[in-house]
Amino acid sequence: AAGGSATASSLGIGGVGKLGQVVEDTEFSVTSTTSTSFVDVGVSCAITPTSTSSKIIIHAGIGEPDQLDGRIRAHVFRDSTDLGASSNAYRGVIMAELGRNLGFSGTEDHFATFSKTFVDTPSTTSQITYHVKIASGTGSSIRIGNGSSSYVVAMEILA
């Protein structure tokens, strides 16, 4: 995995409503599963908000998903909290069960990178980690990263 970070001072910015810091991670490997429980895809980024009122803009994506014979689900998590769950207004859903036979061949179909951008309000100044997880909606085989990278970017907006 490759990652990086920048702070307001290193970017020459700051103040209320300004970008405070940016962290990111990219993964170029394939992740396969048949699990109906979410499994990590290997991308995560840790960020420590400077204020409890800061907002975090999340941009996350999964690289070239293949639904070999299952249905792909992909969500963003904050630590162990599923931001794609109904209790979080589904805002962290990258993909909600993309299924077989939605492409041209009716067998193994390849799709471009899928991504999602949303705002999170963690209300903390403790370090938090955002990561992407996938699950099979049916228990059949799925995979991602077969030709493009998966990633997660967290950007703090100062309050």
Coordinates of C-alpha atoms in Angstrom, one line a residue:
A1 CA 0.0 0.0 0.0
A2 CA 1.1 3.5 -0.7
G3 CA -0.1 6.5 1.3
G4 CA 0.7 10.0 2.3
S5 CA -0.5 13.0 4.3
A6 CA -0.3 16.7 4.4
T7 CA -1.1 19.3 7.1
A8 CA -2.5 22.8 6.8
S9 CA 0.9 24.3 7.5
S10 CA 2.6 22.2 4.8
L11 CA -0.2 23.2 2.3
G12 CA 0.0 26.8 3.3
I13 CA -3.7 26.9 4.3
G14 CA -5.8 27.1 7.5
G15 CA -8.7 28.8 9.3
V16 CA -12.4 28.0 9.7
G17 CA -13.9 26.3 6.7
K18 CA -10.5 25.5 5.2
L19 CA -8.8 22.3 4.5
G20 CA -6.8 21.2 7.6
Q21 CA -5.1 18.0 6.5
V22 CA -5.3 15.3 3.9
V23 CA -4.4 11.6 4.3
E24 CA -4.7 8.8 1.7
D25 CA -3.9 5.2 0.9
T26 CA -3.9 3.2 -2.3
E27 CA -3.8 -0.5 -2.7
F28 CA -3.0 -2.3 -6.0
S29 CA -3.7 -5.9 -5.1
V30 CA -6.6 -8.2 -5.7
T31 CA -9.0 -9.1 -2.9
S32 CA -11.3 -12.1 -3.3
T33 CA -13.9 -13.4 -0.9
T34 CA -17.1 -15.5 -0.6
S35 CA -17.8 -14.1 2.9
T36 CA -21.1 -12.4 3.6
S37 CA -19.4 -10.5 6.4
F38 CA -17.3 -7.5 5.5
V39 CA -13.6 -8.1 4.9
D40 CA -10.9 -5.4 4.6
V41 CA -9.5 -4.7 1.1
G42 CA -6.2 -3.3 2.4
V43 CA -6.8 0.4 2.2
S44 CA -7.0 2.6 5.2
C45 CA -6.0 6.0 6.4
A46 CA -5.7 7.4 10.0
I47 CA -6.5 11.0 10.7
T48 CA -6.6 12.9 14.0
P49 CA -9.2 15.8 13.8
T50 CA -8.0 19.1 15.3
S51 CA -11.5 19.9 16.7
T52 CA -14.6 17.9 17.7
S53 CA -16.5 20.2 15.2
S54 CA -14.3 19.4 12.2
K55 CA -15.9 17.6 9.3
I56 CA -14.1 14.9 7.3
I57 CA -14.7 14.5 3.6
I58 CA -14.2 10.9 2.6
H59 CA -13.5 9.9 -1.0
A60 CA -13.1 6.1 -1.4
G61 CA -13.2 3.7 -4.3
I62 CA -12.8 0.0 -5.1
G63 CA -10.8 -0.9 -8.2
E64 CA -12.4 -2.9 -11.0
P65 CA -14.8 -5.2 -9.2
D66 CA -15.6 -8.6 -10.7
Q67 CA -18.7 -10.4 -9.6
L68 CA -17.6 -13.9 -10.5
D69 CA -20.9 -15.5 -9.4
G70 CA -21.8 -13.4 -6.3
R71 CA -23.0 -9.9 -5.6
I72 CA -20.5 -7.3 -4.5
R73 CA -21.2 -5.0 -1.5
A74 CA -18.6 -2.3 -0.6
H75 CA -18.8 0.0 2.4
V76 CA -16.6 2.6 4.1
F77 CA -15.9 2.0 7.8
R78 CA -14.8 4.5 10.5
D79 CA -12.8 2.3 12.9
S80 CA -15.4 -0.5 13.5
T81 CA -18.5 1.6 12.6
D82 CA -20.1 0.7 9.2
L83 CA -20.8 4.1 7.6
G84 CA -22.8 2.3 5.0
A85 CA -25.3 0.9 7.5
S86 CA -28.9 2.2 7.6
S87 CA -28.1 3.7 11.0
N88 CA -25.6 5.9 9.3
A89 CA -28.1 6.9 6.5
Y90 CA -26.2 4.6 4.0
R91 CA -23.7 7.5 3.3
G92 CA -20.7 5.1 3.3
V93 CA -22.1 2.8 0.6
I94 CA -19.8 2.6 -2.4
M95 CA -21.6 -0.3 -3.9
A96 CA -24.8 -2.0 -2.8
E97 CA -24.9 -5.5 -4.2
L98 CA -23.8 -5.1 -7.8
G99 CA -24.9 -8.4 -9.2
R100 CA -24.3 -10.9 -11.9
N101 CA -25.8 -10.6 -15.4
L102 CA -25.7 -6.8 -15.3
G103 CA -23.0 -6.7 -17.9
F104 CA -22.8 -8.0 -21.5
S105 CA -21.6 -11.6 -21.1
G106 CA -23.8 -13.0 -18.3
T107 CA -20.8 -14.6 -16.8
E108 CA -17.7 -13.0 -15.3
D109 CA -18.1 -9.2 -15.8
H110 CA -15.6 -6.5 -15.2
F111 CA -16.5 -2.9 -14.2
A112 CA -14.6 0.3 -13.9
T113 CA -13.6 1.7 -10.5
F114 CA -16.6 2.6 -8.3
S115 CA -16.2 5.5 -5.8
K116 CA -18.2 7.5 -3.3
T117 CA -17.6 10.9 -1.7
F118 CA -19.4 12.0 1.5
V119 CA -19.0 14.0 4.6
D120 CA -18.5 12.4 8.0
T121 CA -18.8 14.2 11.4
P122 CA -16.8 12.0 13.9
S123 CA -17.0 14.6 16.8
T124 CA -13.6 13.6 18.2
T125 CA -10.0 14.7 18.5
S126 CA -8.8 11.1 18.8
Q127 CA -7.2 9.3 15.9
I128 CA -9.7 7.5 13.7
T129 CA -9.2 5.2 10.8
Y130 CA -11.2 5.0 7.6
H131 CA -11.1 1.8 5.6
V132 CA -12.9 0.0 2.8
K133 CA -14.5 -3.4 3.2
I134 CA -16.3 -5.7 0.8
A135 CA -18.7 -8.6 1.3
S136 CA -20.5 -11.1 -1.0
G137 CA -24.2 -10.5 -0.9
T138 CA -24.9 -14.2 -1.8
G139 CA -21.9 -16.1 -0.3
S140 CA -20.6 -16.7 -3.8
S141 CA -17.2 -15.6 -5.2
I142 CA -16.4 -11.8 -5.7
R143 CA -13.2 -9.9 -6.2
I144 CA -11.9 -6.4 -6.6
G145 CA -8.6 -4.8 -7.8
N146 CA -8.3 -7.0 -10.9
G147 CA -6.8 -4.2 -13.1
S148 CA -7.1 -1.0 -11.1
S149 CA -6.4 0.2 -7.5
S150 CA -8.6 0.7 -4.5
Y151 CA -8.2 3.8 -2.4
V152 CA -9.4 6.0 0.5
V153 CA -8.8 9.7 1.1
A154 CA -9.7 11.6 4.2
M155 CA -9.7 15.5 4.2
E156 CA -10.4 17.5 7.4
I157 CA -12.4 20.7 7.0
L158 CA -11.6 22.9 10.0
A159 CA -14.6 24.3 12.0

